[in-house]
């Protein structure tokens, strides 16, 4: 087996979801860490040198047995993404729970480690009044979160060294959705009335997500159960934009304004869901994973945002 970029080979990892925002970054990081990546794909995408792309059809109809031949570990990141409140439970359960458990059942007794990319939404709704830890009773509030929690619980019942990672909102190159909206705001050469929006939000850099996945795969003892994955140092919305502007080489240019007025304006524009997702409190504590040996490569959200946006290709 060929080692990646001069590193000793750690084995072959089956990575699902490699065509997505986080999955593409994971493919690169796993390859750089010495793993040989086998990626089941519904559409062709560029993969790191030495990786193996395997065409597949619908996720819930895959025969996983041949894909697991010679595989040492699984990172399962594919699934039905959060699509808002209009979709009922059935497709989420079919893809996020049932397809995950079929892969887990096929992997049981075959692989050393199984890492499932769940979501903080398996534990909480869009906001939380206190800092979240894994000791809190899971209370998902939508079909997406319930399907992720159901998958976690099903994997825990299998004869499988399964780690369920619960990442918060992820940022980095290629980000979409609400983080992309914030980036567009940060790029505007205008003052923004966000200084008063201080409710703490936990975010997660792609580098820290990749580091957490690699740690779960390589730790001396399996990390079984759920683990929150978040940067340290939650920030309010105004601080997030200020950190972005710092990375872009700009002044914060933030002024205070009543949060209620901003919320009302967004809801009048049909973006009320965005308000709840980016401005309400949702702080999550990654302490359990850190106590199990994870060393986040990015020390804080503030550092991660600056590093991301000061890197080549993002402009100033």
Coordinates of C-alpha atoms in Angstrom, one line a residue:
X1 CA 0.0 0.0 0.0
X2 CA 1.4 3.4 -1.0
X3 CA 2.0 5.9 1.7
X4 CA 0.7 9.5 1.1
X5 CA 3.2 12.3 0.8
X6 CA 6.1 10.5 2.5
X7 CA 4.1 9.4 5.6
X8 CA 3.9 5.8 6.7
X9 CA 0.7 4.3 5.6
X10 CA -2.0 4.1 8.2
X11 CA -4.3 1.8 6.1
X12 CA -7.2 2.3 3.8
X13 CA -10.2 4.4 4.9
X14 CA -13.6 4.3 3.2
X15 CA -14.8 7.9 3.1
X16 CA -18.4 8.7 2.1
X17 CA -19.4 12.2 1.3
X18 CA -16.1 13.1 -0.3
X19 CA -17.8 15.3 -2.9
X20 CA -19.3 17.7 -0.2
X21 CA -17.8 20.8 1.4
X22 CA -16.5 19.0 4.5
X23 CA -15.9 15.7 2.8
X24 CA -13.5 17.2 0.2
X25 CA -11.4 18.7 3.0
X26 CA -11.5 15.4 4.9
X27 CA -10.2 13.5 1.8
X28 CA -7.2 15.8 1.6
X29 CA -6.5 15.7 5.3
X30 CA -6.8 11.9 5.5
X31 CA -4.5 11.5 2.5
X32 CA -2.0 13.9 4.1
X33 CA -2.1 11.9 7.3
X34 CA -1.1 8.8 5.5
X35 CA -4.4 7.1 4.8
X36 CA -5.3 5.7 1.5
X37 CA -8.8 7.0 0.7
X38 CA -11.5 5.0 -1.0
X39 CA -14.4 7.3 -1.9
X40 CA -17.8 6.0 -3.0
X41 CA -19.1 8.8 -5.3
X42 CA -22.4 9.5 -7.1
X43 CA -20.6 12.0 -9.4
X44 CA -16.9 12.4 -10.3
X45 CA -14.9 14.8 -8.3
X46 CA -11.2 15.5 -7.9
X47 CA -9.5 13.4 -5.2
X48 CA -6.0 13.5 -3.7
X49 CA -3.4 11.5 -5.6
X50 CA -3.5 7.8 -4.7
X51 CA -7.2 7.9 -3.8
X52 CA -9.6 5.4 -5.2
X53 CA -13.0 6.7 -6.6
X54 CA -15.8 4.1 -6.7
X55 CA -19.0 5.0 -8.6
X56 CA -22.2 4.3 -6.6
X57 CA -25.9 4.9 -7.0
X58 CA -28.4 6.0 -4.3
X59 CA -26.9 5.9 -0.8
X60 CA -29.7 3.7 0.5
X61 CA -29.2 1.0 -2.2
X62 CA -25.4 0.5 -2.0
X63 CA -24.0 -3.0 -1.5
X64 CA -21.2 -2.1 1.0
X65 CA -19.6 -5.5 1.2
X66 CA -17.3 -5.2 -1.8
X67 CA -16.5 -1.6 -1.0
X68 CA -15.2 -2.7 2.5
X69 CA -12.8 -5.2 1.1
X70 CA -9.3 -4.3 2.4
X71 CA -10.7 -1.4 4.4
X72 CA -9.3 -0.6 7.9
X73 CA -11.6 2.2 8.9
X74 CA -14.7 4.1 7.8
X75 CA -15.6 7.8 7.9
X76 CA -19.2 8.2 7.1
X77 CA -20.0 11.8 6.1
X78 CA -22.6 11.3 3.4
X79 CA -26.2 11.9 4.1
X80 CA -29.2 14.1 3.5
X81 CA -28.3 17.6 4.6
X82 CA -30.5 19.9 6.6
X83 CA -33.0 21.2 4.1
X84 CA -35.2 23.4 6.3
X85 CA -38.6 22.7 7.8
X86 CA -40.5 21.6 4.6
X87 CA -39.2 18.0 4.4
X88 CA -40.9 15.3 6.4
X89 CA -39.2 12.6 8.5
X90 CA -39.2 9.8 5.9
X91 CA -36.3 10.8 3.6
X92 CA -34.2 11.8 6.5
X93 CA -34.7 8.5 8.3
X94 CA -34.2 6.6 5.0
X95 CA -30.8 8.2 4.3
X96 CA -29.4 9.4 7.6
X97 CA -30.5 6.5 9.8
X98 CA -31.2 3.5 7.6
X99 CA -28.4 3.8 5.1
X100 CA -26.0 4.6 7.9
X101 CA -27.0 1.5 9.8
X102 CA -26.7 -0.7 6.8
X103 CA -23.1 0.6 6.3
X104 CA -22.4 0.0 10.0
X105 CA -23.8 -3.5 9.9
X106 CA -21.6 -4.3 6.9
X107 CA -18.6 -2.8 8.6
X108 CA -19.1 -4.6 12.0
X109 CA -16.3 -7.2 12.5
X110 CA -14.4 -5.9 9.4
X111 CA -12.9 -2.5 10.4
X112 CA -11.0 -1.2 13.4
X113 CA -12.8 2.2 13.6
X114 CA -16.0 3.7 12.3
X115 CA -16.4 7.5 12.5
X116 CA -19.9 8.9 11.9
X117 CA -20.3 12.6 11.2
X118 CA -23.5 13.3 13.0
X119 CA -24.5 16.9 14.0
X120 CA -25.0 19.2 17.0
X121 CA -28.6 19.1 15.8
X122 CA -28.8 15.5 17.1
X123 CA -28.5 17.2 20.5
X124 CA -30.2 20.5 20.3
X125 CA -32.4 22.8 18.3
X126 CA -31.1 26.0 16.5
X127 CA -30.4 27.7 19.8
X128 CA -29.6 26.6 23.4
X129 CA -29.9 28.7 26.6
X130 CA -26.8 27.0 28.2
X131 CA -23.5 25.7 27.0
X132 CA -24.1 22.2 25.5
X133 CA -22.2 19.1 26.6
X134 CA -22.7 15.4 25.9
X135 CA -24.2 15.0 29.4
X136 CA -27.2 16.9 28.3
X137 CA -30.2 14.9 27.3
X138 CA -30.4 14.9 23.5
X139 CA -33.4 17.1 22.4
X140 CA -33.4 17.5 18.6
X141 CA -36.2 19.7 17.3
X142 CA -36.5 18.7 13.7
X143 CA -36.5 15.7 11.3
X144 CA -32.8 16.2 10.4
X145 CA -31.6 16.1 14.0
X146 CA -33.8 13.2 15.0
X147 CA -32.5 11.2 12.1
X148 CA -28.9 11.8 13.1
X149 CA -29.6 10.9 16.7
X150 CA -31.4 7.7 15.6
X151 CA -28.3 6.8 13.5
X152 CA -26.0 7.4 16.5
X153 CA -28.2 5.2 18.7
X154 CA -28.4 2.4 16.1
X155 CA -24.6 2.4 15.7
X156 CA -24.1 2.2 19.4
X157 CA -26.0 -1.1 19.4
X158 CA -23.7 -2.8 16.9
X159 CA -20.5 -4.7 17.5
X160 CA -18.5 -1.8 16.2
X161 CA -16.0 0.7 17.5
X162 CA -18.1 3.6 16.5
X163 CA -17.5 7.3 17.2
X164 CA -20.3 9.8 16.6
X165 CA -18.9 13.3 16.1
X166 CA -21.4 16.2 16.6
X167 CA -19.9 19.1 14.8
X168 CA -21.4 22.6 15.1
X169 CA -21.6 25.0 12.0
X170 CA -18.4 24.5 10.0
X171 CA -16.5 27.2 8.1
X172 CA -13.6 27.2 5.7
X173 CA -12.9 27.4 1.9
X174 CA -16.0 26.7 -0.1
X175 CA -18.5 27.3 2.7
X176 CA -22.1 27.8 1.8
X177 CA -25.4 28.7 3.4
X178 CA -25.4 31.1 6.4
X179 CA -21.7 31.3 6.8
X180 CA -21.4 32.3 3.2
X181 CA -24.0 35.0 3.9
X182 CA -21.9 36.3 6.8
X183 CA -18.8 36.4 4.6
X184 CA -20.6 38.4 2.0
X185 CA -21.6 40.9 4.7
X186 CA -18.0 41.0 6.0
X187 CA -16.7 41.8 2.5
X188 CA -19.0 44.9 2.2
X189 CA -17.0 48.1 2.6
X190 CA -19.8 49.5 4.9
X191 CA -20.4 49.8 8.6
X192 CA -22.7 47.1 9.9
X193 CA -25.1 47.4 12.9
X194 CA -24.0 44.2 14.6
X195 CA -21.9 45.2 17.6
X196 CA -24.8 44.5 20.0
X197 CA -25.3 40.9 18.8
X198 CA -23.3 39.1 21.5
X199 CA -25.2 35.8 22.0
X200 CA -22.3 33.2 21.9
X201 CA -22.2 30.9 18.9
X202 CA -19.8 28.0 18.6
X203 CA -18.2 27.4 15.1
X204 CA -15.9 24.8 13.8
X205 CA -13.0 25.2 11.4
X206 CA -12.4 22.6 8.7
X207 CA -8.9 22.1 10.1
X208 CA -10.3 21.2 13.5
X209 CA -13.0 18.9 12.0
X210 CA -10.2 17.1 10.1
X211 CA -8.1 16.9 13.2
X212 CA -11.0 15.4 15.2
X213 CA -11.7 12.8 12.6
X214 CA -8.0 11.8 12.4
X215 CA -7.9 11.6 16.2
X216 CA -10.9 9.4 16.3
X217 CA -9.3 7.1 13.8
X218 CA -5.9 7.0 15.4
X219 CA -6.4 7.2 19.1
X220 CA -4.9 4.4 21.1
X221 CA -8.3 3.3 22.4
X222 CA -11.6 3.7 20.4
X223 CA -13.6 6.8 21.2
X224 CA -17.0 5.3 21.6
X225 CA -20.2 7.3 21.9
X226 CA -21.0 10.9 21.0
X227 CA -18.5 13.8 21.0
X228 CA -19.1 17.4 20.4
X229 CA -16.7 19.0 18.0
X230 CA -16.3 22.8 18.1
X231 CA -13.6 25.4 18.2
X232 CA -12.9 26.8 21.6
X233 CA -14.0 30.4 22.2
X234 CA -17.6 31.0 21.1
X235 CA -18.2 34.4 19.6
X236 CA -21.2 36.7 19.1
X237 CA -22.4 37.5 15.6
X238 CA -20.7 40.9 15.7
X239 CA -17.4 39.3 16.9
X240 CA -17.6 36.7 14.1
X241 CA -17.9 39.5 11.4
X242 CA -15.1 41.5 13.1
X243 CA -12.8 38.4 13.0
X244 CA -13.7 37.9 9.4
X245 CA -12.9 41.5 8.5
X246 CA -9.6 41.1 10.4
X247 CA -8.7 38.2 8.2
X248 CA -9.6 40.3 5.2
X249 CA -7.3 43.1 6.4
X250 CA -10.1 45.4 7.3
X251 CA -11.3 47.3 10.4
X252 CA -14.4 45.9 12.2
X253 CA -16.7 48.9 11.3
X254 CA -19.5 47.7 13.6
X255 CA -22.1 49.8 15.3
X256 CA -24.8 48.9 17.9
X257 CA -28.4 48.5 16.9
X258 CA -31.4 46.9 18.7
X259 CA -31.3 43.1 18.0
X260 CA -35.1 43.2 17.7
X261 CA -35.0 45.6 14.7
X262 CA -32.5 43.4 12.9
X263 CA -34.5 40.3 13.5
X264 CA -37.7 42.0 12.3
X265 CA -36.0 43.2 9.1
X266 CA -34.6 39.7 8.3
X267 CA -38.0 38.1 9.0
X268 CA -39.7 40.6 6.8
X269 CA -37.2 39.7 4.1
X270 CA -38.0 36.0 4.5
X271 CA -34.7 35.2 6.3
X272 CA -36.0 34.6 9.8
X273 CA -34.6 31.1 9.9
X274 CA -31.1 32.6 9.1
X275 CA -31.5 34.9 12.1
X276 CA -32.2 32.1 14.5
X277 CA -29.3 30.0 13.1
X278 CA -26.6 32.7 13.2
X279 CA -27.7 35.2 15.9
X280 CA -29.2 33.1 18.7
X281 CA -27.1 31.5 21.4
X282 CA -25.6 28.0 20.6
X283 CA -22.4 27.4 22.5
X284 CA -21.0 23.9 22.7
X285 CA -18.2 22.6 24.8
X286 CA -15.6 20.2 23.1
X287 CA -14.1 19.4 26.4
X288 CA -14.9 15.7 26.4
X289 CA -13.0 15.2 23.1
X290 CA -10.1 17.3 24.4
X291 CA -9.9 15.2 27.5
X292 CA -9.6 12.1 25.3
X293 CA -6.5 13.5 23.7
X294 CA -7.7 15.7 20.8
X295 CA -5.5 18.7 20.3
X296 CA -7.3 21.2 18.1
X297 CA -4.9 22.5 15.4
X298 CA -6.7 25.8 15.5
X299 CA -6.8 27.3 19.0
X300 CA -10.0 29.4 18.7
X301 CA -12.8 30.5 16.3
X302 CA -11.2 34.0 16.2
X303 CA -7.9 32.5 15.1
X304 CA -9.6 30.2 12.6
X305 CA -11.6 32.9 10.9
X306 CA -8.6 35.1 10.6
X307 CA -6.4 32.3 9.3
X308 CA -9.0 31.2 6.7
X309 CA -9.6 34.6 5.3
X310 CA -6.0 35.8 5.3
X311 CA -4.9 32.8 3.3
X312 CA -4.2 33.1 -0.5
X313 CA -7.2 33.1 -2.7
X314 CA -9.6 35.0 -0.5
X315 CA -8.8 38.5 -1.4
X316 CA -8.7 41.6 0.8

